[in-house]
XYZ file of C-alpha atoms in Angstrom:
433
model
C 0.000 0.000 0.000
C 1.064 3.608 -0.611
C 1.287 4.480 3.083
C 3.804 1.677 3.691
C 6.000 2.690 0.768
C 5.871 6.329 1.801
C 6.942 5.485 5.362
C 9.965 3.625 4.037
C 10.827 6.432 1.616
C 10.648 9.049 4.355
C 13.081 7.138 6.570
C 15.633 7.233 3.741
C 15.076 10.929 3.104
C 15.097 12.403 6.611
C 17.701 15.058 5.727
C 16.735 17.551 3.020
C 17.909 20.955 1.892
C 16.038 23.923 3.341
C 14.990 26.796 1.055
C 14.507 30.293 2.524
C 10.923 31.512 2.503
C 10.023 33.692 -0.464
C 12.886 32.509 -2.658
C 12.135 33.175 -6.336
C 12.580 30.439 -8.908
C 12.429 31.103 -12.654
C 10.631 28.603 -14.899
C 11.216 30.346 -18.205
C 9.918 33.305 -20.150
C 6.238 32.535 -19.605
C 6.125 33.412 -15.908
C 8.331 33.552 -12.786
C 6.502 32.392 -9.674
C 7.452 33.109 -6.070
C 7.939 30.179 -3.675
C 6.816 30.357 -0.020
C 7.377 27.568 2.491
C 4.186 27.782 4.571
C 4.685 24.669 6.711
C 8.005 23.816 8.244
C 8.939 21.323 10.987
C 12.563 20.538 11.701
C 11.594 16.984 12.715
C 10.561 16.303 9.107
C 8.197 13.407 8.238
C 5.351 15.820 7.523
C 3.985 14.071 4.442
C 1.234 16.186 2.891
C -0.446 13.276 1.092
C -3.593 15.137 -0.027
C -4.774 18.748 -0.169
C -8.053 20.617 -0.642
C -9.096 24.257 -0.294
C -12.541 25.448 0.714
C -13.346 29.163 0.982
C -9.613 29.981 1.409
C -9.249 27.375 4.178
C -6.434 24.903 3.554
C -6.881 21.272 4.597
C -3.869 18.971 4.441
C -3.961 15.232 5.025
C -0.629 14.007 6.407
C 1.076 10.677 6.995
C 1.764 11.065 10.707
C 0.149 14.288 11.904
C -3.527 13.663 11.151
C -5.497 16.453 9.430
C -4.004 19.946 9.394
C -6.109 23.089 8.897
C -5.110 26.695 8.252
C -7.381 29.712 7.845
C -4.586 32.287 7.370
C -2.550 31.108 4.380
C -0.409 28.770 6.443
C 0.704 31.237 9.123
C -0.928 29.090 11.810
C -2.218 25.513 11.786
C -4.557 23.445 13.926
C -4.553 19.632 14.060
C -7.807 17.683 13.799
C -7.684 14.214 15.366
C -9.507 12.110 17.991
C -10.472 15.297 19.830
C -12.504 16.220 16.746
C -14.027 12.774 16.125
C -11.337 11.385 13.790
C -10.011 7.929 14.618
C -7.132 7.771 12.145
C -4.622 4.912 12.502
C -1.058 6.268 12.776
C -2.403 9.740 11.961
C -2.453 8.924 8.225
C -5.028 10.626 5.954
C -5.350 9.113 2.464
C -7.953 11.299 0.690
C -9.890 14.561 1.037
C -12.854 15.946 -0.905
C -14.941 19.122 -0.830
C -18.480 18.137 -1.799
C -20.635 20.444 -3.961
C -22.638 21.145 -0.788
C -19.510 22.484 0.909
C -19.251 19.551 3.303
C -15.946 17.684 3.591
C -15.090 13.998 3.254
C -11.945 12.353 4.616
C -10.701 8.880 3.728
C -8.358 6.825 5.887
C -7.630 3.194 6.736
C -10.702 3.062 8.999
C -13.110 4.269 6.317
C -14.799 7.599 5.541
C -15.514 10.570 7.815
C -17.655 13.633 7.098
C -17.624 17.200 8.409
C -20.348 19.821 8.015
C -18.591 22.603 9.943
C -15.428 23.287 7.957
C -13.475 20.436 9.491
C -13.953 21.322 13.153
C -15.875 18.145 13.973
C -16.092 14.794 12.163
C -18.241 11.678 12.254
C -17.722 8.319 10.630
C -20.218 7.650 7.811
C -19.133 4.095 6.969
C -19.999 1.312 9.424
C -17.020 -0.226 11.219
C -16.314 -3.578 9.632
C -18.279 -2.901 6.412
C -15.009 -2.128 4.653
C -11.662 -0.702 5.505
C -9.839 2.011 3.633
C -10.792 4.954 1.432
C -7.913 6.139 -0.731
C -9.638 8.281 -3.382
C -12.852 10.208 -4.084
C -14.793 11.330 -7.163
C -17.979 13.374 -7.559
C -19.624 12.608 -10.907
C -21.600 15.084 -12.998
C -24.777 13.430 -11.687
C -23.738 14.099 -8.084
C -22.883 10.507 -7.113
C -19.781 10.221 -4.917
C -17.417 7.283 -5.495
C -14.623 6.001 -3.292
C -12.156 3.183 -2.970
C -13.957 0.446 -1.059
C -10.948 -1.208 0.516
C -9.170 -3.187 -2.169
C -10.141 -6.849 -2.300
C -12.909 -6.310 0.237
C -15.306 -4.206 -1.803
C -13.487 -2.644 -4.742
C -15.556 0.514 -5.351
C -18.207 2.118 -3.143
C -20.630 4.966 -3.787
C -22.971 7.393 -2.083
C -26.049 9.022 -3.596
C -26.910 11.177 -0.567
C -23.997 13.576 -0.196
C -21.731 11.054 1.517
C -24.148 10.111 4.313
C -24.535 6.421 3.423
C -22.419 4.113 1.245
C -22.983 0.916 -0.701
C -20.884 -1.344 -2.900
C -20.973 0.197 -6.382
C -19.991 -2.798 -8.555
C -22.417 -5.645 -9.186
C -19.786 -8.110 -8.000
C -16.771 -7.839 -5.719
C -13.671 -7.074 -7.736
C -11.253 -9.940 -7.168
C -8.146 -7.851 -6.791
C -5.565 -7.073 -4.184
C -5.252 -3.557 -5.588
C -6.299 -0.330 -3.961
C -8.064 2.303 -6.034
C -5.980 5.460 -5.601
C -7.519 7.782 -8.192
C -10.751 8.324 -10.147
C -11.882 10.600 -12.957
C -14.999 10.936 -15.102
C -14.413 11.940 -18.725
C -16.546 14.397 -20.700
C -18.447 11.471 -22.229
C -19.260 9.960 -18.816
C -16.678 7.153 -18.849
C -15.173 6.461 -15.421
C -11.508 5.528 -15.052
C -9.709 4.320 -11.932
C -6.017 3.734 -11.300
C -4.924 1.014 -8.903
C -1.919 0.369 -6.699
C -0.706 -2.677 -4.817
C 2.412 -3.920 -3.072
C 1.844 -7.355 -4.650
C -0.269 -7.363 -7.844
C -1.729 -4.142 -9.187
C -4.506 -4.207 -11.791
C -3.427 -1.149 -13.741
C -6.268 1.035 -15.038
C -9.926 0.019 -14.827
C -12.708 1.472 -16.965
C -16.481 1.678 -16.509
C -19.064 2.806 -19.064
C -22.149 2.117 -16.921
C -21.745 4.500 -13.999
C -19.381 2.319 -11.982
C -21.520 -0.831 -11.963
C -19.053 -2.950 -13.939
C -15.338 -2.438 -14.580
C -12.910 -3.838 -17.147
C -9.147 -3.643 -17.463
C -7.925 -0.958 -19.864
C -4.161 -1.458 -20.006
C -3.432 -1.354 -23.741
C -0.110 0.421 -24.302
C 0.924 0.461 -20.632
C 4.313 -0.825 -19.525
C 3.378 -1.029 -15.848
C 0.249 -1.714 -13.811
C 1.085 0.143 -10.592
C -0.342 3.680 -10.632
C -0.676 6.518 -8.157
C -2.815 9.279 -9.706
C -4.960 10.282 -12.694
C -6.175 13.618 -14.111
C -7.723 15.095 -17.242
C -6.810 18.118 -19.352
C -10.212 19.790 -19.676
C -9.025 22.131 -22.428
C -7.732 19.486 -24.813
C -9.708 18.111 -27.730
C -9.893 15.210 -27.933
C -9.744 15.059 -24.152
C -6.337 13.971 -22.879
C -6.192 11.819 -19.756
C -2.952 11.442 -17.812
C -2.104 8.499 -15.539
C 0.939 8.733 -13.274
C 2.833 5.459 -12.969
C 4.581 4.321 -9.817
C 7.956 3.769 -11.515
C 7.774 4.236 -15.292
C 6.559 7.768 -15.794
C 3.372 9.290 -17.184
C 0.955 7.801 -19.727
C -1.647 9.619 -21.826
C -4.883 8.521 -23.501
C -6.894 10.418 -26.116
C -9.696 7.846 -26.566
C -11.446 7.817 -23.165
C -8.864 5.515 -21.613
C -9.027 2.678 -24.151
C -5.367 2.929 -25.239
C -2.356 4.578 -23.616
C 1.092 5.806 -24.634
C 4.060 7.096 -22.578
C 4.966 10.781 -22.352
C 8.574 10.659 -23.514
C 9.259 14.294 -22.549
C 8.828 13.421 -18.845
C 11.540 11.064 -17.516
C 10.433 7.897 -15.744
C 10.700 8.035 -11.972
C 8.902 7.275 -8.752
C 5.569 8.994 -9.437
C 3.265 10.524 -6.818
C 0.638 12.887 -8.243
C -0.827 14.599 -11.283
C -3.276 17.467 -10.809
C -4.905 20.183 -12.903
C -4.724 23.947 -12.272
C -5.326 27.183 -14.159
C -1.565 27.215 -14.822
C -1.684 23.822 -16.536
C -1.182 20.257 -15.318
C 1.548 19.354 -12.838
C 3.289 16.006 -12.378
C 4.961 15.351 -9.013
C 7.682 12.794 -8.290
C 9.442 11.286 -5.262
C 12.952 12.191 -6.347
C 15.499 14.216 -4.404
C 18.394 14.573 -6.817
C 16.378 15.300 -9.965
C 13.548 17.614 -11.026
C 10.563 16.701 -8.769
C 7.859 18.527 -10.783
C 7.041 18.774 -14.479
C 4.431 21.127 -15.947
C 2.203 20.783 -18.981
C 1.508 24.290 -20.244
C -0.428 24.313 -23.498
C 1.209 21.448 -25.390
C 4.680 21.716 -23.849
C 6.020 19.459 -21.086
C 8.856 21.051 -19.139
C 10.673 20.971 -15.791
C 8.950 23.352 -13.388
C 12.034 24.357 -11.397
C 10.752 23.094 -8.039
C 13.428 23.136 -5.275
C 15.505 19.960 -5.310
C 15.504 17.660 -2.309
C 11.737 17.367 -2.009
C 9.326 14.546 -2.758
C 6.213 16.185 -4.222
C 3.231 14.111 -3.093
C 0.135 16.247 -3.725
C -1.122 19.565 -5.006
C -4.171 21.720 -5.604
C -5.245 25.200 -6.669
C -5.576 27.776 -3.887
C -6.893 30.602 -6.061
C -6.432 31.852 -9.612
C -2.772 32.809 -9.080
C -1.618 30.458 -6.297
C -0.972 26.711 -6.128
C -0.200 24.462 -3.157
C 2.398 21.686 -3.371
C 2.494 19.064 -0.617
C 5.859 17.405 0.001
C 7.410 14.817 2.288
C 8.580 17.660 4.523
C 6.109 20.486 4.538
C 3.889 22.568 2.286
C 4.816 25.110 -0.373
C 2.693 27.864 -1.895
C 3.659 29.009 -5.395
C 2.375 32.431 -6.444
C 2.223 33.365 -10.119
C 2.348 37.094 -10.891
C -0.922 38.214 -12.419
C 0.873 41.012 -14.261
C 4.432 42.102 -14.968
C 6.345 44.834 -13.178
C 3.677 47.393 -14.041
C 0.507 47.396 -12.053
C -1.815 47.473 -15.063
C 0.176 46.622 -18.199
C -1.425 46.394 -21.604
C -2.006 42.716 -22.479
C 0.190 41.570 -25.362
C -2.513 39.348 -26.865
C -6.178 38.443 -26.674
C -6.656 35.741 -24.050
C -9.535 33.735 -22.611
C -8.731 32.254 -19.218
C -9.967 29.014 -17.691
C -12.933 29.589 -15.411
C -12.291 29.283 -11.674
C -13.292 27.300 -9.771
C -13.804 24.396 -12.158
C -15.784 22.225 -11.495
C -18.092 24.743 -9.794
C -21.450 25.111 -8.033
C -23.259 27.367 -8.758
C -21.002 30.340 -9.647
C -17.699 30.611 -11.473
C -15.471 33.452 -12.658
C -14.204 33.899 -16.225
C -11.286 36.189 -17.054
C -10.320 37.580 -20.473
C -7.693 40.031 -21.730
C -7.848 42.572 -24.559
C -4.734 44.174 -26.122
C -6.946 46.903 -27.567
C -10.473 48.258 -27.220
C -12.940 45.831 -28.812
C -16.560 44.783 -28.948
C -16.815 41.688 -26.749
C -19.339 38.878 -26.830
C -18.936 36.213 -24.138
C -21.626 33.527 -24.117
C -22.311 30.127 -22.544
C -23.354 27.093 -24.596
C -24.668 23.623 -23.780
C -23.409 20.328 -25.216
C -25.718 20.737 -28.223
C -24.008 24.001 -29.124
C -27.054 26.065 -28.158
C -26.392 29.451 -26.578
C -28.028 29.462 -23.149
C -26.769 32.729 -21.669
C -24.905 35.864 -22.741
C -22.465 37.156 -20.124
C -20.946 40.123 -21.972
C -22.142 41.930 -25.108
C -20.624 45.408 -25.263
C -17.520 47.470 -25.966
C -14.699 46.840 -23.467
C -11.493 48.794 -22.952
C -7.945 47.473 -23.187
C -6.954 45.387 -20.190
C -7.965 42.320 -18.207
C -11.632 41.800 -17.341
C -13.568 39.367 -15.161
C -17.173 38.263 -15.218
C -19.159 35.730 -13.189
C -21.646 33.131 -14.376
C -24.354 32.116 -11.936
C -25.582 28.698 -13.109
C -28.464 28.504 -10.653
C -31.319 26.725 -12.420
C -29.085 24.832 -14.838
C -28.473 21.076 -14.472
C -25.103 19.475 -13.731
C -23.000 18.812 -16.791
C -20.437 20.131 -19.256
C -20.828 23.644 -20.672
C -18.756 25.747 -23.051
C -18.029 29.479 -23.009
C -16.882 31.374 -26.084
C -15.191 34.755 -26.382
C -15.552 36.782 -29.575
C -13.509 39.985 -29.555
C -12.734 41.605 -32.890
C -11.333 38.800 -35.048
C -10.348 36.723 -31.993
C -12.426 33.681 -31.030
C -11.705 31.064 -28.361
C -13.842 28.435 -26.603
C -13.235 26.608 -23.315
C -15.049 23.947 -21.296
C -16.385 24.127 -17.767
C -18.159 21.614 -15.529
C -21.142 22.336 -13.274
C -21.463 19.776 -10.452
C -24.355 19.911 -8.025
């Protein structure tokens, strides 16, 4: 299991280089982010295995120090454990999820816990003995929540009532010793799960019937042990990335039917792949080589993360900041919104990715204009029908933001299109209730 391997890895990596807070690292001509070390403990062993952000509150699941919470950008932290209703063996948190309702789910070796008060108190929502373990979560477009059901015990479990009650999702117990450590749902509704095992992993499993039945989908793979999976929402056809345990990253462009390796990213001990407004990031457990690679547009490149760190998790904090969880603390990377001038003239037309995404029920869309132009920004459904106009007027040079309130619209995939002068660009967004 991942927690066993991580414990062993941490013992071997107890001594790491320390980077002064606020040190700047350049990642090329596109942007130069600022690095801030917002969790530091000289005793080390602070594995940030999973991260989520809710209303600017940071929640970090660790390997040995239970659940950590910060409401002030990491200046102070509070630990949530047995005093808050969490009975977590060895203080190891495996998965976190913010539900569309705003409630929180936590997965650990003892099952699933839920909080309705921003993580201050927790209660177990899976019966003791029904299954053990919950290593990954997924909320589908229909609002069903899926989780790892404890490897060979139950395979995949699901909840249709906001995480209150859980049942076995598959119509038969999956005969596998693997643990499901990552889920995604593609634009077409196909579900994919990556598995991990210390003995015999099953690779990637695929379901086309809402998680009821699963089949192996390992064509093109050179390993079957995986740690994470994510999708590039802006690609067409949709590109899905699976992070291998030892042999690098694999990509699929046909809903997970076939896979091929990403040759631009060297093979190594993989840990995480996650999506942000600054592209996709791939984290590795390496201390003498580049621990993070970035996919920006169609280019894979080293991100310039400080050496000596095992990058285990990550998530978006806000439009310009990203959190990276490591084996020894938590980093916040801040991307400058503009250059050295406060309000520079944009060099090109640009349509940004909405944030948050997925969202419920509001999301913000940003666009930039290098010159004054008549702007039309509209939202479309999957049939290509315009369902709402957000902007239809002259706008001045600069960067603009607008908000879409999707109250009254069903869960699903939507598109938004910017027409400004001769410039046109379309992006996808996902509404999840």
